[in-house]
Tab-separated table of C-alpha atoms in Angstrom:
chain	number	residue	atom	x	y	z
N	1	UNK	CA	195.438	116.161	87.269
N	2	UNK	CA	193.357	114.986	84.389
N	3	UNK	CA	190.703	116.482	82.181
N	4	UNK	CA	187.687	114.709	80.809
N	5	UNK	CA	184.606	115.918	79.021
N	6	UNK	CA	180.962	115.136	79.539
N	7	UNK	CA	179.125	115.081	76.252
N	8	UNK	CA	175.440	115.325	77.043
N	9	UNK	CA	172.910	114.214	74.483
N	10	UNK	CA	169.848	116.034	75.835
N	11	UNK	CA	167.215	114.457	73.632
N	12	UNK	CA	169.034	115.265	70.404
N	13	UNK	CA	167.101	114.464	67.243
N	14	UNK	CA	170.093	114.682	64.913
N	15	UNK	CA	172.793	112.041	64.399
N	16	UNK	CA	174.810	112.857	67.559
N	17	UNK	CA	174.440	109.358	69.050
N	18	UNK	CA	175.586	107.658	65.835
N	19	UNK	CA	178.479	110.127	65.570
N	20	UNK	CA	179.636	109.358	69.119
N	21	UNK	CA	179.437	105.604	68.530
N	22	UNK	CA	181.352	105.769	65.250
N	23	UNK	CA	183.758	108.709	65.610
N	24	UNK	CA	184.381	109.048	69.361
N	25	UNK	CA	184.379	105.388	70.391
N	26	UNK	CA	188.028	105.396	71.556
N	27	UNK	CA	187.668	108.655	73.502
N	28	UNK	CA	184.602	107.295	75.300
N	29	UNK	CA	186.307	103.957	75.992
N	30	UNK	CA	189.411	105.675	77.421
N	31	UNK	CA	187.352	108.000	79.631
N	32	UNK	CA	188.454	111.227	77.950
N	33	UNK	CA	184.801	111.695	76.998
N	34	UNK	CA	181.949	110.627	79.240
N	35	UNK	CA	178.919	110.301	76.995
N	36	UNK	CA	175.522	110.585	78.632
N	37	UNK	CA	172.270	110.270	76.719
N	38	UNK	CA	168.859	111.151	78.092
N	39	UNK	CA	165.420	111.843	76.733
N	40	UNK	CA	164.037	115.316	77.249
N	41	UNK	CA	160.766	117.097	76.623
N	42	UNK	CA	162.322	120.037	74.806
N	43	UNK	CA	165.428	122.073	75.405
N	44	UNK	CA	166.072	123.663	78.808
N	45	UNK	CA	169.522	125.186	79.308
N	46	UNK	CA	169.568	125.018	83.116
N	47	UNK	CA	168.392	121.402	83.230
N	48	UNK	CA	170.910	120.329	80.583
N	49	UNK	CA	173.798	122.118	82.293
N	50	UNK	CA	172.852	120.728	85.723
N	51	UNK	CA	172.618	117.195	84.341
N	52	UNK	CA	176.000	117.455	82.613
N	53	UNK	CA	177.572	118.707	85.850
N	54	UNK	CA	175.827	115.989	87.905
N	55	UNK	CA	177.365	113.181	85.835
N	56	UNK	CA	180.807	114.828	85.803
N	57	UNK	CA	183.376	113.597	88.270
N	58	UNK	CA	185.924	116.406	88.272
N	59	UNK	CA	187.090	118.821	90.939
N	60	UNK	CA	186.476	121.741	88.578
N	61	UNK	CA	183.362	121.939	86.431
N	62	UNK	CA	183.380	124.042	83.282
N	63	UNK	CA	180.284	124.639	81.209
N	64	UNK	CA	180.974	124.538	77.506
N	65	UNK	CA	177.929	125.067	75.309
N	66	UNK	CA	177.652	122.891	72.211
N	67	UNK	CA	178.600	125.780	69.916
N	68	UNK	CA	181.817	126.523	71.829
N	69	UNK	CA	185.405	125.397	71.277
N	70	UNK	CA	187.957	124.343	73.878
N	71	UNK	CA	191.732	123.970	73.784
N	72	UNK	CA	194.446	122.258	75.796
N	73	UNK	CA	195.734	125.717	76.720
N	74	UNK	CA	192.371	126.660	78.221
N	75	UNK	CA	192.193	123.409	80.205
N	76	UNK	CA	195.697	124.059	81.562
N	77	UNK	CA	194.813	127.674	82.431
N	78	UNK	CA	191.663	126.652	84.299
N	79	UNK	CA	193.565	124.041	86.308
N	80	UNK	CA	196.222	126.644	87.109
N	81	UNK	CA	193.606	129.170	88.260
N	82	UNK	CA	191.833	126.681	90.539
N	83	UNK	CA	195.130	125.465	92.008
N	84	UNK	CA	195.601	129.026	93.313
N	85	UNK	CA	192.017	130.310	93.715
N	86	UNK	CA	189.702	127.476	94.755
N	87	UNK	CA	186.878	129.799	95.776
N	88	UNK	CA	186.470	131.473	92.411
N	89	UNK	CA	184.033	131.580	89.572
N	90	UNK	CA	185.773	131.937	86.208
N	91	UNK	CA	183.884	133.644	83.409
N	92	UNK	CA	185.635	132.703	80.167
N	93	UNK	CA	183.982	134.877	77.546
N	94	UNK	CA	185.338	137.035	74.789
N	95	UNK	CA	182.555	138.619	72.847
N	96	UNK	CA	183.701	140.712	69.901
N	97	UNK	CA	181.005	142.691	68.170
N	98	UNK	CA	178.333	145.106	69.366
N	99	UNK	CA	178.978	145.894	73.006
N	100	UNK	CA	176.333	146.095	75.692
N	101	UNK	CA	176.396	145.992	79.485
N	102	UNK	CA	174.108	143.901	81.652
N	103	UNK	CA	174.345	143.502	85.424
N	104	UNK	CA	177.784	145.099	85.432
N	105	UNK	CA	179.103	142.569	82.909
N	106	UNK	CA	180.148	143.875	79.500
N	107	UNK	CA	178.940	141.722	76.584
N	108	UNK	CA	179.363	141.895	72.854
N	109	UNK	CA	177.521	138.803	71.736
N	110	UNK	CA	179.578	136.058	70.060
N	111	UNK	CA	178.136	133.035	71.882
N	112	UNK	CA	180.769	132.490	74.564
N	113	UNK	CA	178.725	133.801	77.504
N	114	UNK	CA	177.993	130.390	79.043
N	115	UNK	CA	181.614	129.505	79.697
N	116	UNK	CA	181.642	129.376	83.486
N	117	UNK	CA	183.949	127.349	85.735
N	118	UNK	CA	183.914	126.678	89.466
N	119	UNK	CA	184.672	123.795	91.781
N	120	UNK	CA	182.093	121.029	91.895
N	121	UNK	CA	181.671	121.698	95.617
N	122	UNK	CA	180.783	125.356	95.052
N	123	UNK	CA	178.528	124.557	92.102
N	124	UNK	CA	176.410	122.173	94.158
N	125	UNK	CA	176.406	124.390	97.269
N	126	UNK	CA	174.963	127.136	95.035
N	127	UNK	CA	172.321	124.686	93.787
N	128	UNK	CA	173.565	124.759	90.196
N	129	UNK	CA	171.624	126.546	87.499
N	130	UNK	CA	168.100	127.685	88.347
N	131	UNK	CA	165.694	125.247	86.684
N	132	UNK	CA	162.692	127.449	87.492
N	133	UNK	CA	163.719	129.866	84.755
N	134	UNK	CA	162.428	129.787	81.184
N	135	UNK	CA	164.304	127.377	78.939
N	136	UNK	CA	167.130	129.809	78.177
N	137	UNK	CA	168.418	133.277	78.845
N	138	UNK	CA	170.080	134.820	81.892
N	139	UNK	CA	170.888	131.497	83.603
N	140	UNK	CA	174.625	132.141	83.227
N	141	UNK	CA	174.443	135.654	84.690
N	142	UNK	CA	172.340	134.309	87.554
N	143	UNK	CA	174.917	131.646	88.428
N	144	UNK	CA	177.776	134.164	88.309
N	145	UNK	CA	175.895	136.616	90.547
N	146	UNK	CA	174.921	133.938	93.062
N	147	UNK	CA	178.567	132.834	93.131
N	148	UNK	CA	179.735	136.361	93.858
N	149	UNK	CA	177.041	136.823	96.545
N	150	UNK	CA	178.255	133.565	98.107
N	151	UNK	CA	181.764	135.037	98.278
N	152	UNK	CA	183.399	133.535	95.219
N	153	UNK	CA	185.947	135.703	93.481
N	154	UNK	CA	184.988	136.525	89.878
N	155	UNK	CA	187.883	136.015	87.485
N	156	UNK	CA	187.364	137.253	83.916
N	157	UNK	CA	189.353	135.133	81.487
N	158	UNK	CA	188.910	136.367	77.938
N	159	UNK	CA	191.593	134.256	76.273
N	160	UNK	CA	190.787	130.970	74.527
N	161	UNK	CA	187.075	131.825	74.248
N	162	UNK	CA	185.723	130.884	70.851
N	163	UNK	CA	182.368	129.759	69.461
N	164	UNK	CA	181.042	128.651	66.126
N	165	UNK	CA	179.181	131.555	64.535
N	166	UNK	CA	175.475	130.868	64.019
N	167	UNK	CA	172.099	132.497	64.381
N	168	UNK	CA	171.099	132.314	68.011
N	169	UNK	CA	168.579	129.559	68.797
N	170	UNK	CA	167.890	128.750	65.141
N	171	UNK	CA	168.243	124.988	65.654
N	172	UNK	CA	165.704	125.126	68.484
N	173	UNK	CA	163.156	127.089	66.490
N	174	UNK	CA	163.507	130.104	68.768
N	175	UNK	CA	164.050	133.515	67.210
N	176	UNK	CA	166.115	136.301	68.732
N	177	UNK	CA	163.023	138.231	69.909
N	178	UNK	CA	161.758	135.153	71.782
N	179	UNK	CA	165.194	134.637	73.366
N	180	UNK	CA	165.381	138.290	74.440
N	181	UNK	CA	161.921	137.975	76.010
N	182	UNK	CA	162.980	134.872	77.974
N	183	UNK	CA	166.245	136.554	78.966
N	184	UNK	CA	164.361	139.575	80.351
N	185	UNK	CA	161.776	137.376	82.078
N	186	UNK	CA	164.485	135.258	83.727
N	187	UNK	CA	166.350	138.368	84.825
């Protein structure tokens, strides 16, 4: 089994494209990283995640937000899980900090909530992320709940879940109150 990564440039206005061409050239050439660039009219989490999954070619798809970290150990663990439990949805989040509960899922808020894995087949049968939602908020919970309703087994995997600390949505010009409003509206 192999692991590769889709790096989606969803209309980025920073120097991501130049960085990929200069610093990740060998990884792209070897196929370890599949770089896909598109233009977009503003950020939309569900559309970006669906596009990244659509250009992926793996048996297992794992969403990794741009502020998240991944390790070889996590890749190995995910492959191990899906070797044994094909009809699963893996929620790989470890959120230290202030705890809250939403839809039966306990959160603490460190930015690792979007780390969701399932087989490509199950992802597309479920229709992927709901693009009718506001640009962000609740799309991850929605996918998990639809997976469970479909009969997928939820596996909570808290190990290897890390994210870069930052103020939520700052780069997109969205403040926390706006995000919370979208999250509630999408719910």
